[in-house]
């Protein structure tokens, strides 16, 4: 066997490519990936797709995308919601409660100590009956005005109790406050929460979104602002 024999395929030498010429790919093994064509220098760049900015809801420490449900982990806890309820109850109900209790005490003791004396009865009625009526009127007026005030603030996102507990009531689909009308309708829907031993008020303790039955009907959520 001669390596210089031109008829010997093993001894035949491959011709050398000129210097600087591109190398030919090997004819064996796996196919090599083809390089992607490069954009010519100076060619116009493709415009980037516009991504709309996230809209931040007032009072939140995190942005909410429009038409996007609130993400998990931002929902208010049941304890904070219960604390907000207690504060709102004190704002709306403490004064009427004191007024009604005082009126009842005055009425129960209206004739005490008179010992069947008609003049004593008349004097007590003239003295205490106007006070009882005034106390009941204060209770009614305060209760109505305070509940309207709370609903108005809740329609803007946070009642006095929610503001104190750093939580906020918003719509689930838009992340926006409800407004007075929807806040009033949500208050009416709380009748569902009062059914079956008020289980609806306890439902946020284990619900994934921390919603009561009224929240599910109205598609609202309560979120933390911190």
JSON list of C-alpha atoms in Angstrom, two decimals:
[
{"chain": "A", "resi": 1, "resn": "UNK", "atom": "CA", "xyz": [0.00, 0.00, 0.00]},
{"chain": "A", "resi": 2, "resn": "UNK", "atom": "CA", "xyz": [1.39, 3.39, -0.94]},
{"chain": "A", "resi": 3, "resn": "UNK", "atom": "CA", "xyz": [0.07, 6.58, 0.58]},
{"chain": "A", "resi": 4, "resn": "UNK", "atom": "CA", "xyz": [1.15, 8.39, -2.55]},
{"chain": "A", "resi": 5, "resn": "UNK", "atom": "CA", "xyz": [-0.93, 6.19, -4.85]},
{"chain": "A", "resi": 6, "resn": "UNK", "atom": "CA", "xyz": [-3.58, 8.35, -6.53]},
{"chain": "A", "resi": 7, "resn": "UNK", "atom": "CA", "xyz": [-5.94, 5.35, -6.69]},
{"chain": "A", "resi": 8, "resn": "UNK", "atom": "CA", "xyz": [-5.81, 4.88, -2.93]},
{"chain": "A", "resi": 9, "resn": "UNK", "atom": "CA", "xyz": [-8.70, 6.84, -1.35]},
{"chain": "A", "resi": 10, "resn": "UNK", "atom": "CA", "xyz": [-7.09, 6.74, 2.11]},
{"chain": "A", "resi": 11, "resn": "UNK", "atom": "CA", "xyz": [-3.89, 8.20, 0.91]},
{"chain": "A", "resi": 12, "resn": "UNK", "atom": "CA", "xyz": [-5.39, 10.92, -1.23]},
{"chain": "A", "resi": 13, "resn": "UNK", "atom": "CA", "xyz": [-4.94, 14.38, 0.30]},
{"chain": "A", "resi": 14, "resn": "UNK", "atom": "CA", "xyz": [-7.76, 16.87, 0.28]},
{"chain": "A", "resi": 15, "resn": "UNK", "atom": "CA", "xyz": [-7.03, 20.15, -1.50]},
{"chain": "A", "resi": 16, "resn": "UNK", "atom": "CA", "xyz": [-6.42, 23.05, 0.85]},
{"chain": "A", "resi": 17, "resn": "UNK", "atom": "CA", "xyz": [-8.89, 25.94, 0.78]},
{"chain": "A", "resi": 18, "resn": "UNK", "atom": "CA", "xyz": [-7.44, 29.38, 0.04]},
{"chain": "A", "resi": 19, "resn": "UNK", "atom": "CA", "xyz": [-6.58, 31.53, 3.03]},
{"chain": "A", "resi": 20, "resn": "UNK", "atom": "CA", "xyz": [-9.57, 33.49, 4.29]},
{"chain": "A", "resi": 21, "resn": "UNK", "atom": "CA", "xyz": [-12.16, 31.37, 2.45]},
{"chain": "A", "resi": 22, "resn": "UNK", "atom": "CA", "xyz": [-15.13, 30.12, 4.57]},
{"chain": "A", "resi": 23, "resn": "UNK", "atom": "CA", "xyz": [-14.75, 26.61, 5.91]},
{"chain": "A", "resi": 24, "resn": "UNK", "atom": "CA", "xyz": [-17.02, 23.94, 4.47]},
{"chain": "A", "resi": 25, "resn": "UNK", "atom": "CA", "xyz": [-19.12, 22.09, 7.04]},
{"chain": "A", "resi": 26, "resn": "UNK", "atom": "CA", "xyz": [-18.29, 18.47, 7.75]},
{"chain": "A", "resi": 27, "resn": "UNK", "atom": "CA", "xyz": [-20.25, 15.85, 5.83]},
{"chain": "A", "resi": 28, "resn": "UNK", "atom": "CA", "xyz": [-20.73, 13.58, 8.82]},
{"chain": "A", "resi": 29, "resn": "UNK", "atom": "CA", "xyz": [-22.27, 13.72, 12.29]},
{"chain": "A", "resi": 30, "resn": "UNK", "atom": "CA", "xyz": [-25.38, 15.70, 13.36]},
{"chain": "A", "resi": 31, "resn": "UNK", "atom": "CA", "xyz": [-26.51, 18.64, 11.26]},
{"chain": "A", "resi": 32, "resn": "UNK", "atom": "CA", "xyz": [-25.15, 21.94, 12.49]},
{"chain": "A", "resi": 33, "resn": "UNK", "atom": "CA", "xyz": [-27.65, 24.71, 13.36]},
{"chain": "A", "resi": 34, "resn": "UNK", "atom": "CA", "xyz": [-27.86, 27.39, 10.74]},
{"chain": "A", "resi": 35, "resn": "UNK", "atom": "CA", "xyz": [-26.97, 30.90, 11.99]},
{"chain": "A", "resi": 36, "resn": "UNK", "atom": "CA", "xyz": [-29.75, 33.45, 12.07]},
{"chain": "A", "resi": 37, "resn": "UNK", "atom": "CA", "xyz": [-29.44, 36.27, 9.56]},
{"chain": "A", "resi": 38, "resn": "UNK", "atom": "CA", "xyz": [-28.18, 39.44, 11.16]},
{"chain": "A", "resi": 39, "resn": "UNK", "atom": "CA", "xyz": [-29.96, 42.73, 10.61]},
{"chain": "A", "resi": 40, "resn": "UNK", "atom": "CA", "xyz": [-27.91, 45.05, 8.45]},
{"chain": "A", "resi": 41, "resn": "UNK", "atom": "CA", "xyz": [-26.19, 47.91, 10.18]},
{"chain": "A", "resi": 42, "resn": "UNK", "atom": "CA", "xyz": [-28.24, 51.08, 10.01]},
{"chain": "A", "resi": 43, "resn": "UNK", "atom": "CA", "xyz": [-31.51, 49.33, 9.17]},
{"chain": "A", "resi": 44, "resn": "UNK", "atom": "CA", "xyz": [-34.58, 50.71, 10.98]},
{"chain": "A", "resi": 45, "resn": "UNK", "atom": "CA", "xyz": [-35.35, 48.97, 14.24]},
{"chain": "A", "resi": 46, "resn": "UNK", "atom": "CA", "xyz": [-38.68, 47.27, 14.79]},
{"chain": "A", "resi": 47, "resn": "UNK", "atom": "CA", "xyz": [-40.87, 49.33, 17.16]},
{"chain": "A", "resi": 48, "resn": "UNK", "atom": "CA", "xyz": [-41.35, 47.76, 20.58]},
{"chain": "A", "resi": 49, "resn": "UNK", "atom": "CA", "xyz": [-44.84, 46.75, 21.57]},
{"chain": "A", "resi": 50, "resn": "UNK", "atom": "CA", "xyz": [-46.54, 49.24, 23.85]},
{"chain": "A", "resi": 51, "resn": "UNK", "atom": "CA", "xyz": [-47.27, 47.94, 27.32]},
{"chain": "A", "resi": 52, "resn": "UNK", "atom": "CA", "xyz": [-49.85, 50.08, 29.15]},
{"chain": "A", "resi": 53, "resn": "UNK", "atom": "CA", "xyz": [-48.69, 51.24, 32.58]},
{"chain": "A", "resi": 54, "resn": "UNK", "atom": "CA", "xyz": [-50.26, 49.82, 35.67]},
{"chain": "A", "resi": 55, "resn": "UNK", "atom": "CA", "xyz": [-52.79, 52.02, 37.36]},
{"chain": "A", "resi": 56, "resn": "UNK", "atom": "CA", "xyz": [-52.33, 52.51, 41.06]},
{"chain": "A", "resi": 57, "resn": "UNK", "atom": "CA", "xyz": [-55.46, 52.66, 43.17]},
{"chain": "A", "resi": 58, "resn": "UNK", "atom": "CA", "xyz": [-55.49, 55.51, 45.61]},
{"chain": "A", "resi": 59, "resn": "UNK", "atom": "CA", "xyz": [-54.74, 54.26, 49.09]},
{"chain": "A", "resi": 60, "resn": "UNK", "atom": "CA", "xyz": [-52.93, 51.13, 47.94]},
{"chain": "A", "resi": 61, "resn": "UNK", "atom": "CA", "xyz": [-49.27, 50.35, 48.27]},
{"chain": "A", "resi": 62, "resn": "UNK", "atom": "CA", "xyz": [-49.39, 48.16, 45.18]},
{"chain": "A", "resi": 63, "resn": "UNK", "atom": "CA", "xyz": [-50.65, 48.83, 41.63]},
{"chain": "A", "resi": 64, "resn": "UNK", "atom": "CA", "xyz": [-53.65, 47.10, 40.15]},
{"chain": "A", "resi": 65, "resn": "UNK", "atom": "CA", "xyz": [-54.08, 46.40, 36.46]},
{"chain": "A", "resi": 66, "resn": "UNK", "atom": "CA", "xyz": [-57.43, 47.42, 35.01]},
{"chain": "A", "resi": 67, "resn": "UNK", "atom": "CA", "xyz": [-59.96, 44.62, 34.58]},
{"chain": "A", "resi": 68, "resn": "UNK", "atom": "CA", "xyz": [-57.71, 42.30, 36.60]},
{"chain": "A", "resi": 69, "resn": "UNK", "atom": "CA", "xyz": [-58.78, 40.68, 39.89]},
{"chain": "A", "resi": 70, "resn": "UNK", "atom": "CA", "xyz": [-56.80, 41.51, 42.95]},
{"chain": "A", "resi": 71, "resn": "UNK", "atom": "CA", "xyz": [-53.85, 39.17, 43.40]},
{"chain": "A", "resi": 72, "resn": "UNK", "atom": "CA", "xyz": [-53.68, 36.69, 46.26]},
{"chain": "A", "resi": 73, "resn": "UNK", "atom": "CA", "xyz": [-52.02, 37.81, 49.45]},
{"chain": "A", "resi": 74, "resn": "UNK", "atom": "CA", "xyz": [-53.41, 41.36, 49.33]},
{"chain": "A", "resi": 75, "resn": "UNK", "atom": "CA", "xyz": [-56.79, 40.57, 50.85]},
{"chain": "A", "resi": 76, "resn": "UNK", "atom": "CA", "xyz": [-57.63, 41.92, 54.29]},
{"chain": "A", "resi": 77, "resn": "UNK", "atom": "CA", "xyz": [-57.73, 39.46, 57.16]},
{"chain": "A", "resi": 78, "resn": "UNK", "atom": "CA", "xyz": [-60.91, 38.60, 59.02]},
{"chain": "A", "resi": 79, "resn": "UNK", "atom": "CA", "xyz": [-59.52, 40.22, 62.17]},
{"chain": "A", "resi": 80, "resn": "UNK", "atom": "CA", "xyz": [-58.94, 43.56, 60.47]},
{"chain": "A", "resi": 81, "resn": "UNK", "atom": "CA", "xyz": [-62.43, 43.47, 58.98]},
{"chain": "A", "resi": 82, "resn": "UNK", "atom": "CA", "xyz": [-63.96, 42.69, 62.37]},
{"chain": "A", "resi": 83, "resn": "UNK", "atom": "CA", "xyz": [-61.97, 45.53, 63.94]},
{"chain": "A", "resi": 84, "resn": "UNK", "atom": "CA", "xyz": [-63.28, 47.91, 61.28]},
{"chain": "A", "resi": 85, "resn": "UNK", "atom": "CA", "xyz": [-66.83, 46.73, 61.97]},
{"chain": "A", "resi": 86, "resn": "UNK", "atom": "CA", "xyz": [-66.46, 47.43, 65.68]},
{"chain": "A", "resi": 87, "resn": "UNK", "atom": "CA", "xyz": [-65.16, 50.94, 65.04]},
{"chain": "A", "resi": 88, "resn": "UNK", "atom": "CA", "xyz": [-68.00, 51.72, 62.62]},
{"chain": "A", "resi": 89, "resn": "UNK", "atom": "CA", "xyz": [-70.49, 50.32, 65.12]},
{"chain": "A", "resi": 90, "resn": "UNK", "atom": "CA", "xyz": [-69.16, 52.62, 67.83]},
{"chain": "A", "resi": 91, "resn": "UNK", "atom": "CA", "xyz": [-69.35, 55.61, 65.47]},
{"chain": "A", "resi": 92, "resn": "UNK", "atom": "CA", "xyz": [-72.93, 54.86, 64.41]},
{"chain": "A", "resi": 93, "resn": "UNK", "atom": "CA", "xyz": [-74.34, 53.06, 67.42]},
{"chain": "A", "resi": 94, "resn": "UNK", "atom": "CA", "xyz": [-72.69, 54.21, 70.62]},
{"chain": "A", "resi": 95, "resn": "UNK", "atom": "CA", "xyz": [-74.58, 57.49, 70.98]},
{"chain": "A", "resi": 96, "resn": "UNK", "atom": "CA", "xyz": [-77.98, 55.95, 70.08]},
{"chain": "A", "resi": 97, "resn": "UNK", "atom": "CA", "xyz": [-77.32, 53.07, 72.46]},
{"chain": "A", "resi": 98, "resn": "UNK", "atom": "CA", "xyz": [-76.58, 55.41, 75.36]},
{"chain": "A", "resi": 99, "resn": "UNK", "atom": "CA", "xyz": [-79.59, 57.56, 74.50]},
{"chain": "A", "resi": 100, "resn": "UNK", "atom": "CA", "xyz": [-81.98, 54.60, 74.34]},
{"chain": "A", "resi": 101, "resn": "UNK", "atom": "CA", "xyz": [-80.70, 53.07, 77.58]},
{"chain": "A", "resi": 102, "resn": "UNK", "atom": "CA", "xyz": [-81.11, 56.42, 79.36]},
{"chain": "A", "resi": 103, "resn": "UNK", "atom": "CA", "xyz": [-84.64, 56.82, 77.99]},
{"chain": "A", "resi": 104, "resn": "UNK", "atom": "CA", "xyz": [-85.60, 53.32, 79.14]},
{"chain": "A", "resi": 105, "resn": "UNK", "atom": "CA", "xyz": [-84.23, 53.96, 82.64]},
{"chain": "A", "resi": 106, "resn": "UNK", "atom": "CA", "xyz": [-86.17, 57.22, 82.89]},
{"chain": "A", "resi": 107, "resn": "UNK", "atom": "CA", "xyz": [-89.35, 55.52, 81.72]},
{"chain": "A", "resi": 108, "resn": "UNK", "atom": "CA", "xyz": [-88.99, 52.61, 84.16]},
{"chain": "A", "resi": 109, "resn": "UNK", "atom": "CA", "xyz": [-88.44, 54.96, 87.07]},
{"chain": "A", "resi": 110, "resn": "UNK", "atom": "CA", "xyz": [-91.05, 57.48, 85.96]},
{"chain": "A", "resi": 111, "resn": "UNK", "atom": "CA", "xyz": [-93.44, 56.84, 88.84]},
{"chain": "A", "resi": 112, "resn": "UNK", "atom": "CA", "xyz": [-91.05, 55.45, 91.40]},
{"chain": "A", "resi": 113, "resn": "UNK", "atom": "CA", "xyz": [-91.34, 57.11, 94.81]},
{"chain": "A", "resi": 114, "resn": "UNK", "atom": "CA", "xyz": [-94.73, 58.70, 94.16]},
{"chain": "A", "resi": 115, "resn": "UNK", "atom": "CA", "xyz": [-96.71, 56.27, 96.36]},
{"chain": "A", "resi": 116, "resn": "UNK", "atom": "CA", "xyz": [-100.00, 56.60, 94.45]},
{"chain": "A", "resi": 117, "resn": "UNK", "atom": "CA", "xyz": [-99.93, 60.40, 94.54]},
{"chain": "A", "resi": 118, "resn": "UNK", "atom": "CA", "xyz": [-101.53, 61.86, 91.42]},
{"chain": "A", "resi": 119, "resn": "UNK", "atom": "CA", "xyz": [-99.70, 65.15, 91.71]},
{"chain": "A", "resi": 120, "resn": "UNK", "atom": "CA", "xyz": [-96.37, 63.32, 91.76]},
{"chain": "A", "resi": 121, "resn": "UNK", "atom": "CA", "xyz": [-97.33, 61.42, 88.63]},
{"chain": "A", "resi": 122, "resn": "UNK", "atom": "CA", "xyz": [-98.21, 64.60, 86.78]},
{"chain": "A", "resi": 123, "resn": "UNK", "atom": "CA", "xyz": [-95.01, 66.33, 87.87]},
{"chain": "A", "resi": 124, "resn": "UNK", "atom": "CA", "xyz": [-92.86, 63.38, 86.84]},
{"chain": "A", "resi": 125, "resn": "UNK", "atom": "CA", "xyz": [-94.52, 63.16, 83.42]},
{"chain": "A", "resi": 126, "resn": "UNK", "atom": "CA", "xyz": [-94.02, 66.87, 82.76]},
{"chain": "A", "resi": 127, "resn": "UNK", "atom": "CA", "xyz": [-90.41, 66.58, 83.79]},
{"chain": "A", "resi": 128, "resn": "UNK", "atom": "CA", "xyz": [-89.29, 63.33, 82.20]},
{"chain": "A", "resi": 129, "resn": "UNK", "atom": "CA", "xyz": [-91.47, 62.65, 79.17]},
{"chain": "A", "resi": 130, "resn": "UNK", "atom": "CA", "xyz": [-89.95, 65.48, 77.08]},
{"chain": "A", "resi": 131, "resn": "UNK", "atom": "CA", "xyz": [-86.49, 64.25, 78.03]},
{"chain": "A", "resi": 132, "resn": "UNK", "atom": "CA", "xyz": [-87.36, 60.70, 76.96]},
{"chain": "A", "resi": 133, "resn": "UNK", "atom": "CA", "xyz": [-88.74, 61.91, 73.62]},
{"chain": "A", "resi": 134, "resn": "UNK", "atom": "CA", "xyz": [-85.64, 64.03, 73.03]},
{"chain": "A", "resi": 135, "resn": "UNK", "atom": "CA", "xyz": [-83.34, 61.11, 73.79]},
{"chain": "A", "resi": 136, "resn": "UNK", "atom": "CA", "xyz": [-85.19, 58.85, 71.36]},
{"chain": "A", "resi": 137, "resn": "UNK", "atom": "CA", "xyz": [-85.08, 61.54, 68.67]},
{"chain": "A", "resi": 138, "resn": "UNK", "atom": "CA", "xyz": [-81.34, 61.95, 69.17]},
{"chain": "A", "resi": 139, "resn": "UNK", "atom": "CA", "xyz": [-80.89, 58.19, 68.86]},
{"chain": "A", "resi": 140, "resn": "UNK", "atom": "CA", "xyz": [-82.81, 58.03, 65.57]},
{"chain": "A", "resi": 141, "resn": "UNK", "atom": "CA", "xyz": [-81.24, 61.11, 64.00]},
{"chain": "A", "resi": 142, "resn": "UNK", "atom": "CA", "xyz": [-77.71, 60.15, 65.03]},
{"chain": "A", "resi": 143, "resn": "UNK", "atom": "CA", "xyz": [-78.16, 56.60, 63.77]},
{"chain": "A", "resi": 144, "resn": "UNK", "atom": "CA", "xyz": [-79.45, 57.72, 60.36]},
{"chain": "A", "resi": 145, "resn": "UNK", "atom": "CA", "xyz": [-76.86, 60.47, 59.89]},
{"chain": "A", "resi": 146, "resn": "UNK", "atom": "CA", "xyz": [-73.97, 58.30, 61.04]},
{"chain": "A", "resi": 147, "resn": "UNK", "atom": "CA", "xyz": [-74.93, 55.42, 58.73]},
{"chain": "A", "resi": 148, "resn": "UNK", "atom": "CA", "xyz": [-75.24, 57.77, 55.77]},
{"chain": "A", "resi": 149, "resn": "UNK", "atom": "CA", "xyz": [-71.82, 59.17, 56.60]},
{"chain": "A", "resi": 150, "resn": "UNK", "atom": "CA", "xyz": [-70.31, 55.69, 56.88]},
{"chain": "A", "resi": 151, "resn": "UNK", "atom": "CA", "xyz": [-71.89, 54.58, 53.60]},
{"chain": "A", "resi": 152, "resn": "UNK", "atom": "CA", "xyz": [-70.61, 57.68, 51.83]},
{"chain": "A", "resi": 153, "resn": "UNK", "atom": "CA", "xyz": [-67.07, 57.05, 53.08]},
{"chain": "A", "resi": 154, "resn": "UNK", "atom": "CA", "xyz": [-67.31, 53.35, 52.27]},
{"chain": "A", "resi": 155, "resn": "UNK", "atom": "CA", "xyz": [-68.44, 54.22, 48.76]},
{"chain": "A", "resi": 156, "resn": "UNK", "atom": "CA", "xyz": [-65.22, 56.22, 48.45]},
{"chain": "A", "resi": 157, "resn": "UNK", "atom": "CA", "xyz": [-63.23, 53.17, 49.53]},
{"chain": "A", "resi": 158, "resn": "UNK", "atom": "CA", "xyz": [-62.89, 53.31, 53.30]},
{"chain": "A", "resi": 159, "resn": "UNK", "atom": "CA", "xyz": [-65.30, 53.89, 56.17]},
{"chain": "A", "resi": 160, "resn": "UNK", "atom": "CA", "xyz": [-63.89, 55.33, 59.41]},
{"chain": "A", "resi": 161, "resn": "UNK", "atom": "CA", "xyz": [-63.34, 51.81, 60.72]},
{"chain": "A", "resi": 162, "resn": "UNK", "atom": "CA", "xyz": [-61.67, 50.57, 57.55]},
{"chain": "A", "resi": 163, "resn": "UNK", "atom": "CA", "xyz": [-59.48, 53.66, 57.41]},
{"chain": "A", "resi": 164, "resn": "UNK", "atom": "CA", "xyz": [-58.37, 53.08, 60.99]},
{"chain": "A", "resi": 165, "resn": "UNK", "atom": "CA", "xyz": [-57.61, 49.42, 60.25]},
{"chain": "A", "resi": 166, "resn": "UNK", "atom": "CA", "xyz": [-55.80, 50.34, 57.00]},
{"chain": "A", "resi": 167, "resn": "UNK", "atom": "CA", "xyz": [-58.08, 48.35, 54.71]},
{"chain": "A", "resi": 168, "resn": "UNK", "atom": "CA", "xyz": [-60.12, 49.38, 51.71]},
{"chain": "A", "resi": 169, "resn": "UNK", "atom": "CA", "xyz": [-63.30, 48.24, 49.93]},
{"chain": "A", "resi": 170, "resn": "UNK", "atom": "CA", "xyz": [-63.00, 48.06, 46.12]},
{"chain": "A", "resi": 171, "resn": "UNK", "atom": "CA", "xyz": [-64.61, 46.38, 43.14]},
{"chain": "A", "resi": 172, "resn": "UNK", "atom": "CA", "xyz": [-63.00, 43.09, 42.23]},
{"chain": "A", "resi": 173, "resn": "UNK", "atom": "CA", "xyz": [-62.99, 43.64, 38.47]},
{"chain": "A", "resi": 174, "resn": "UNK", "atom": "CA", "xyz": [-61.71, 47.23, 38.29]},
{"chain": "A", "resi": 175, "resn": "UNK", "atom": "CA", "xyz": [-60.06, 47.93, 41.65]},
{"chain": "A", "resi": 176, "resn": "UNK", "atom": "CA", "xyz": [-62.15, 51.11, 41.98]},
{"chain": "A", "resi": 177, "resn": "UNK", "atom": "CA", "xyz": [-64.38, 52.29, 44.85]},
{"chain": "A", "resi": 178, "resn": "UNK", "atom": "CA", "xyz": [-68.05, 51.38, 44.70]},
{"chain": "A", "resi": 179, "resn": "UNK", "atom": "CA", "xyz": [-69.77, 54.72, 45.05]},
{"chain": "A", "resi": 180, "resn": "UNK", "atom": "CA", "xyz": [-72.65, 55.47, 47.38]},
{"chain": "A", "resi": 181, "resn": "UNK", "atom": "CA", "xyz": [-75.33, 53.55, 45.46]},
{"chain": "A", "resi": 182, "resn": "UNK", "atom": "CA", "xyz": [-73.45, 50.26, 45.25]},
{"chain": "A", "resi": 183, "resn": "UNK", "atom": "CA", "xyz": [-72.27, 50.65, 48.84]},
{"chain": "A", "resi": 184, "resn": "UNK", "atom": "CA", "xyz": [-75.91, 50.95, 49.92]},
{"chain": "A", "resi": 185, "resn": "UNK", "atom": "CA", "xyz": [-76.87, 47.91, 47.84]},
{"chain": "A", "resi": 186, "resn": "UNK", "atom": "CA", "xyz": [-74.00, 45.95, 49.39]},
{"chain": "A", "resi": 187, "resn": "UNK", "atom": "CA", "xyz": [-75.28, 46.91, 52.85]},
{"chain": "A", "resi": 188, "resn": "UNK", "atom": "CA", "xyz": [-78.69, 45.51, 51.90]},
{"chain": "A", "resi": 189, "resn": "UNK", "atom": "CA", "xyz": [-77.04, 42.31, 50.65]},
{"chain": "A", "resi": 190, "resn": "UNK", "atom": "CA", "xyz": [-75.57, 41.82, 54.11]},
{"chain": "A", "resi": 191, "resn": "UNK", "atom": "CA", "xyz": [-78.95, 40.31, 54.90]},
{"chain": "A", "resi": 192, "resn": "UNK", "atom": "CA", "xyz": [-77.57, 37.17, 53.24]},
{"chain": "A", "resi": 193, "resn": "UNK", "atom": "CA", "xyz": [-74.69, 37.21, 55.73]},
{"chain": "A", "resi": 194, "resn": "UNK", "atom": "CA", "xyz": [-77.12, 37.38, 58.64]},
{"chain": "A", "resi": 195, "resn": "UNK", "atom": "CA", "xyz": [-78.92, 34.22, 57.51]},
{"chain": "A", "resi": 196, "resn": "UNK", "atom": "CA", "xyz": [-78.01, 30.85, 58.98]},
{"chain": "A", "resi": 197, "resn": "UNK", "atom": "CA", "xyz": [-76.64, 32.16, 62.28]},
{"chain": "A", "resi": 198, "resn": "UNK", "atom": "CA", "xyz": [-74.67, 34.96, 60.59]},
{"chain": "A", "resi": 199, "resn": "UNK", "atom": "CA", "xyz": [-72.32, 32.47, 58.94]},
{"chain": "A", "resi": 200, "resn": "UNK", "atom": "CA", "xyz": [-71.73, 34.94, 56.12]},
{"chain": "A", "resi": 201, "resn": "UNK", "atom": "CA", "xyz": [-69.89, 37.32, 58.43]},
{"chain": "A", "resi": 202, "resn": "UNK", "atom": "CA", "xyz": [-67.55, 34.49, 59.43]},
{"chain": "A", "resi": 203, "resn": "UNK", "atom": "CA", "xyz": [-67.02, 33.31, 55.85]},
{"chain": "A", "resi": 204, "resn": "UNK", "atom": "CA", "xyz": [-64.01, 35.62, 55.17]},
{"chain": "A", "resi": 205, "resn": "UNK", "atom": "CA", "xyz": [-62.04, 33.73, 57.83]},
{"chain": "A", "resi": 206, "resn": "UNK", "atom": "CA", "xyz": [-61.55, 30.78, 55.44]},
{"chain": "A", "resi": 207, "resn": "UNK", "atom": "CA", "xyz": [-62.55, 32.18, 52.04]},
{"chain": "A", "resi": 208, "resn": "UNK", "atom": "CA", "xyz": [-59.71, 32.43, 49.48]},
{"chain": "A", "resi": 209, "resn": "UNK", "atom": "CA", "xyz": [-60.52, 36.07, 48.77]},
{"chain": "A", "resi": 210, "resn": "UNK", "atom": "CA", "xyz": [-61.79, 36.96, 52.23]},
{"chain": "A", "resi": 211, "resn": "UNK", "atom": "CA", "xyz": [-65.30, 37.69, 50.94]},
{"chain": "A", "resi": 212, "resn": "UNK", "atom": "CA", "xyz": [-68.64, 37.62, 52.67]},
{"chain": "A", "resi": 213, "resn": "UNK", "atom": "CA", "xyz": [-71.75, 36.47, 50.81]},
{"chain": "A", "resi": 214, "resn": "UNK", "atom": "CA", "xyz": [-72.55, 40.12, 50.10]},
{"chain": "A", "resi": 215, "resn": "UNK", "atom": "CA", "xyz": [-69.07, 40.61, 48.64]},
{"chain": "A", "resi": 216, "resn": "UNK", "atom": "CA", "xyz": [-69.55, 37.63, 46.33]},
{"chain": "A", "resi": 217, "resn": "UNK", "atom": "CA", "xyz": [-72.91, 38.94, 45.13]},
{"chain": "A", "resi": 218, "resn": "UNK", "atom": "CA", "xyz": [-71.58, 42.46, 44.58]},
{"chain": "A", "resi": 219, "resn": "UNK", "atom": "CA", "xyz": [-68.15, 41.26, 43.33]},
{"chain": "A", "resi": 220, "resn": "UNK", "atom": "CA", "xyz": [-66.27, 43.34, 45.88]},
{"chain": "A", "resi": 221, "resn": "UNK", "atom": "CA", "xyz": [-63.16, 42.63, 47.94]},
{"chain": "A", "resi": 222, "resn": "UNK", "atom": "CA", "xyz": [-61.56, 44.22, 50.97]},
{"chain": "A", "resi": 223, "resn": "UNK", "atom": "CA", "xyz": [-57.81, 44.67, 50.62]},
{"chain": "A", "resi": 224, "resn": "UNK", "atom": "CA", "xyz": [-55.06, 45.95, 52.83]},
{"chain": "A", "resi": 225, "resn": "UNK", "atom": "CA", "xyz": [-53.54, 49.32, 52.04]},
{"chain": "A", "resi": 226, "resn": "UNK", "atom": "CA", "xyz": [-50.18, 48.37, 53.53]}
]
